XYZ file of C-alpha atoms in Angstrom:
336
model
C 1.392 -20.270 2.763
C -0.488 -17.435 2.119
C -2.599 -17.526 5.751
C 0.957 -17.389 7.316
C 2.344 -14.733 4.832
C -0.208 -12.992 5.441
C 0.047 -13.136 9.420
C 3.804 -12.242 8.610
C 3.599 -9.755 6.656
C 0.249 -7.528 9.280
C 2.342 -9.031 12.738
C 5.551 -6.932 11.829
C 3.405 -4.084 9.980
C 1.347 -4.451 13.023
C 4.224 -4.295 15.792
C 5.937 -1.458 14.464
C 3.155 0.884 14.452
C 2.244 -0.053 17.429
C 5.823 0.348 18.180
C 6.020 3.842 17.489
C 3.353 4.613 19.871
C 4.880 2.853 22.578
C 8.194 4.683 22.186
C 7.277 7.640 22.146
C 4.556 7.034 25.349
C 7.956 5.885 27.277
C 10.229 8.623 26.272
C 8.059 11.397 27.627
C 7.524 8.542 31.680
C 4.351 7.989 30.358
C 3.635 4.189 31.468
C 2.347 1.514 28.646
C -0.239 -1.133 30.563
C -0.651 -3.467 27.425
C 1.311 -4.335 23.956
C -0.944 -6.493 21.980
C -1.013 -7.916 18.402
C -3.636 -8.550 17.365
C -7.507 -8.011 19.366
C -10.101 -10.012 20.907
C -9.096 -13.145 23.660
C -5.640 -13.337 24.497
C -3.437 -16.631 23.772
C -0.203 -15.799 25.470
C 1.393 -12.572 27.942
C 4.273 -11.399 29.362
C 5.166 -8.411 32.031
C 8.346 -6.733 31.135
C 9.296 -3.578 31.511
C 6.493 -2.759 33.112
C 4.173 -3.247 30.029
C 2.079 -6.969 29.349
C 3.218 -7.898 26.086
C -0.020 -9.966 24.492
C -0.810 -11.661 21.014
C -4.359 -12.025 20.759
C -6.352 -14.611 18.527
C -8.004 -12.095 15.862
C -4.916 -10.912 13.836
C -6.190 -7.429 12.043
C -4.648 -4.805 14.134
C -3.215 -4.348 17.818
C -2.917 -1.948 20.334
C -0.940 -0.184 22.958
C -2.932 0.314 26.269
C -1.220 4.303 26.964
C -1.732 5.245 30.590
C -4.004 8.579 30.393
C -5.177 8.037 26.406
C -8.958 6.969 27.384
C -11.145 9.652 28.716
C -12.204 7.905 31.829
C -7.605 8.397 32.746
C -7.906 12.615 32.753
C -5.410 13.866 34.795
C -3.052 11.358 34.090
C 0.008 9.860 31.797
C -1.166 11.101 27.909
C -3.274 13.231 29.015
C -0.696 15.236 31.243
C 1.357 15.960 28.751
C 1.477 19.144 26.897
C -0.094 19.202 23.308
C 3.432 18.589 21.268
C 3.913 14.943 23.640
C 0.383 14.209 22.548
C 0.609 15.192 18.834
C 4.158 12.690 18.420
C 2.712 9.871 21.152
C -0.464 10.136 18.237
C 1.750 10.154 14.784
C 4.688 7.497 15.714
C 2.938 4.685 14.351
C 1.977 6.136 11.468
C 5.772 7.387 11.167
C 7.158 4.174 12.240
C 5.146 2.461 9.298
C 6.980 4.848 6.724
C 9.858 4.617 7.967
C 9.415 0.617 7.738
C 8.018 1.273 4.154
C 11.486 4.041 2.893
C 13.920 1.242 4.757
C 12.693 -1.584 2.447
C 12.369 0.679 -0.749
C 15.343 1.659 -0.179
C 16.858 -2.512 0.324
C 14.799 -3.420 -2.791
C 16.426 -0.152 -5.065
C 19.787 -1.058 -3.803
C 19.213 -4.771 -4.106
C 17.506 -4.834 -7.130
C 17.614 -1.825 -8.326
C 15.126 1.538 -9.761
C 12.622 0.650 -11.449
C 12.870 3.249 -14.666
C 10.655 3.352 -17.824
C 12.232 4.001 -21.395
C 10.053 4.558 -23.344
C 9.434 1.423 -25.449
C 6.803 -1.041 -25.891
C 7.175 -4.682 -24.050
C 4.991 -7.248 -25.940
C 3.145 -8.838 -22.956
C 0.661 -10.954 -25.812
C -0.621 -10.819 -29.331
C -3.781 -11.936 -29.915
C -4.852 -15.105 -32.023
C -5.335 -14.458 -35.959
C -4.656 -10.088 -35.069
C -2.229 -7.907 -37.260
C 0.300 -8.108 -35.052
C 0.334 -12.091 -35.510
C 0.398 -11.440 -38.981
C 3.344 -9.453 -38.524
C 5.248 -11.507 -36.691
C 5.029 -10.562 -33.386
C 5.770 -12.206 -30.075
C 5.142 -11.693 -26.271
C 8.537 -11.111 -25.311
C 9.786 -8.713 -28.535
C 9.991 -5.255 -27.311
C 9.058 -2.494 -30.156
C 12.231 -0.092 -30.522
C 11.006 1.545 -33.675
C 8.043 2.485 -35.882
C 9.101 2.887 -39.241
C 12.519 3.498 -38.614
C 11.746 5.820 -35.983
C 12.477 5.221 -32.103
C 9.446 5.131 -29.638
C 9.438 7.996 -27.449
C 6.295 6.267 -25.147
C 4.901 2.931 -25.610
C 1.419 4.418 -27.044
C 3.535 5.679 -29.711
C 2.996 1.787 -30.924
C -0.985 2.828 -32.265
C 1.654 5.113 -35.595
C 0.845 1.747 -37.135
C -2.664 2.544 -37.024
C -2.288 4.367 -40.400
C -3.374 2.915 -43.790
C -0.258 1.451 -45.406
C 3.002 -0.672 -45.135
C 4.797 -0.141 -41.913
C 7.718 -1.241 -40.586
C 8.115 -2.000 -36.996
C 12.268 -2.801 -35.334
C 11.743 -5.016 -32.491
C 14.561 -6.415 -29.640
C 13.805 -10.330 -29.683
C 16.211 -12.670 -27.186
C 18.886 -9.934 -27.627
C 19.065 -8.494 -31.821
C 17.441 -6.596 -33.625
C 14.910 -8.058 -35.592
C 12.724 -5.948 -38.689
C 8.557 -6.814 -39.820
C 6.525 -6.059 -41.958
C 3.210 -4.564 -40.847
C 0.752 -3.218 -43.157
C -2.950 -1.634 -41.812
C -5.776 -1.956 -44.256
C -8.945 -0.155 -44.230
C -11.680 -1.668 -41.672
C -9.090 -2.755 -39.123
C -9.438 -1.864 -36.281
C -7.448 -3.374 -33.213
C -3.741 -4.202 -34.038
C -4.068 -7.255 -31.389
C -1.234 -6.966 -28.500
C -1.496 -6.135 -25.164
C 1.803 -4.295 -24.357
C 3.173 -2.347 -21.518
C 6.494 -0.218 -20.438
C 9.571 -0.856 -20.847
C 10.943 -1.246 -17.277
C 14.748 -1.366 -16.871
C 16.079 -1.661 -13.603
C 19.424 1.259 -12.166
C 20.906 -0.328 -9.361
C 21.808 2.437 -6.507
C 23.156 2.651 -2.663
C 20.649 1.752 -0.151
C 20.488 5.445 1.483
C 20.006 6.744 -1.646
C 17.036 4.258 -2.313
C 16.127 5.443 0.703
C 16.030 9.017 -0.261
C 14.071 8.263 -3.459
C 11.393 5.453 -1.550
C 10.466 9.360 0.316
C 11.075 11.712 -2.484
C 8.410 9.358 -4.758
C 6.073 8.732 -1.489
C 5.734 12.103 -1.463
C 5.640 12.356 -5.448
C 2.910 10.057 -5.443
C 1.061 11.317 -2.281
C -2.028 13.341 -3.902
C -2.749 10.482 -5.896
C -2.194 8.255 -2.951
C -4.826 9.182 -0.774
C -7.437 10.051 -3.527
C -7.158 6.115 -4.113
C -7.254 5.451 -0.440
C -10.718 8.133 -0.072
C -12.104 6.575 -2.888
C -11.506 2.945 -2.491
C -12.945 3.581 0.644
C -15.849 5.349 -0.308
C -16.242 2.957 -3.404
C -16.153 0.126 -0.918
C -19.066 1.051 1.603
C -21.017 1.888 -1.386
C -20.794 -1.933 -2.930
C -18.784 -1.324 -5.970
C -16.794 -3.631 -6.947
C -14.881 -2.114 -8.870
C -13.322 0.499 -5.283
C -10.048 -0.859 -4.936
C -9.160 -1.305 -1.579
C -8.057 -4.598 -0.411
C -9.163 -6.417 2.273
C -8.183 -9.554 4.834
C -9.048 -12.028 2.355
C -7.101 -10.237 -0.656
C -4.438 -9.673 0.944
C -4.408 -13.024 2.238
C -4.048 -13.763 -2.177
C -1.946 -11.306 -2.975
C 0.750 -12.471 0.259
C 0.527 -16.001 -1.707
C 0.860 -14.780 -4.557
C 4.006 -12.598 -3.529
C 5.743 -15.190 -2.249
C 5.339 -17.347 -5.245
C 7.278 -14.648 -7.317
C 10.450 -14.348 -4.387
C 12.089 -12.080 -1.882
C 11.159 -8.824 -3.549
C 7.685 -9.218 -4.011
C 7.157 -10.245 -0.753
C 9.169 -6.638 0.762
C 7.643 -4.886 -2.147
C 4.300 -5.567 -0.805
C 5.250 -4.900 2.413
C 6.180 -1.325 1.692
C 3.296 -1.067 0.006
C 1.390 -2.091 3.211
C 2.859 -0.105 5.310
C 2.687 3.057 2.956
C -1.127 2.145 2.783
C -1.480 1.701 7.182
C 0.031 4.724 7.143
C -2.589 6.806 5.187
C -5.467 5.186 6.138
C -4.223 5.797 9.951
C -4.209 9.524 8.550
C -7.904 9.820 7.647
C -9.756 11.178 10.379
C -11.916 9.039 11.338
C -12.733 8.575 15.617
C -10.914 5.199 16.585
C -8.017 5.763 14.307
C -5.048 8.083 14.757
C -6.162 10.944 12.399
C -9.409 10.937 14.178
C -8.051 11.127 17.797
C -5.707 14.219 16.159
C -8.302 15.671 15.160
C -9.503 15.618 17.974
C -6.594 16.501 20.095
C -7.022 19.915 17.738
C -10.503 20.344 17.850
C -9.770 19.923 22.268
C -7.703 23.179 22.184
C -10.669 25.241 20.887
C -13.947 23.389 22.082
C -13.754 21.214 25.132
C -15.378 17.755 25.387
C -16.539 16.136 27.913
C -15.108 12.444 28.749
C -18.353 10.726 27.956
C -18.107 13.080 24.692
C -15.396 11.455 23.628
C -16.277 7.995 24.555
C -19.445 7.974 22.112
C -17.023 10.076 19.042
C -14.394 6.713 19.263
C -17.538 4.228 19.772
C -19.172 5.013 16.078
C -15.647 5.445 14.837
C -15.227 1.288 15.768
C -18.537 0.758 14.849
C -17.708 2.372 11.091
C -14.144 0.324 10.889
C -15.629 -2.937 11.535
C -18.598 -1.888 8.932
C -15.574 -0.817 6.301
C -13.876 -3.631 7.170
C -16.874 -6.004 6.570
C -17.552 -3.777 3.078
C -14.333 -5.385 2.464
C -14.457 -8.512 3.110
C -17.452 -8.957 0.684
C -15.474 -7.341 -2.006
C -13.061 -9.537 -1.272
C -14.780 -12.505 -1.831
C -16.997 -11.323 -4.613
C -13.476 -10.804 -6.564
C -12.535 -14.152 -5.561
C -15.509 -15.962 -6.623
C -15.818 -14.129 -9.505
C -18.715 -12.375 -8.909
């Protein structure tokens, strides 16, 4: 089932991306010769609306074969468009992935609610023979107060790490319980695993979409740093690069399916946000690389064979990156 969910999520994400390129090209009168989900050998094909629609064997991407996009097709189709028209075709795929991610998050926020941290600490695990266990803390407790003072942030739990007696007020099964803890000299760890308590506030769909857009913009610098750092880490062999490849996504899709529909929607939205950012990287063969060449072409004249070489090198780089992240996925799964 993990593989099936992976194929569904990736297939939908790729279809939406390539549909953006297709619609932007057709809206400007440019022929799209083929539209494929997947690469490699063609499994199914169907001609309609002047395009051959394909399902191919390798489900790790797709393509829209737009007339005039290849260097050897100079003067036709896409290549005959003005600069704004070409730019629209190139960014349309990214825009569609963003649109899908925002729509999914908008639905999630309206159906499940917007996650908001309360500032309190949710106890996830209590370590055996620890001061926390001695005090009577249990997994599932919500720490409300330390020595009668409400928590303003989960880290306030560390206020107990001063010598002497302390009072902990926790919410347990809907009622407040007071616990006593004595911190003695020589103690190092409280012995709990905790995380911020999160509450969900339900909103309307349109407000949810607006919140999704706002949060994407707010966390954009952080996401870009994580993506670029992850790519560099994967290529340098760092096992903690944070980038997940096909093997890792199969496992993640399986876990999400077990957790339910909301988790699957969240994963699909995250993949589409990541796909949009990844495609904007200035790497030849990606949308970002084509946009960079398009901009440079306004100042420098590149010969068709030069463009073809640049895209070929970019394609080789992408293959190397896929191999690197797949190797990292296998290392993580095998515990190496």
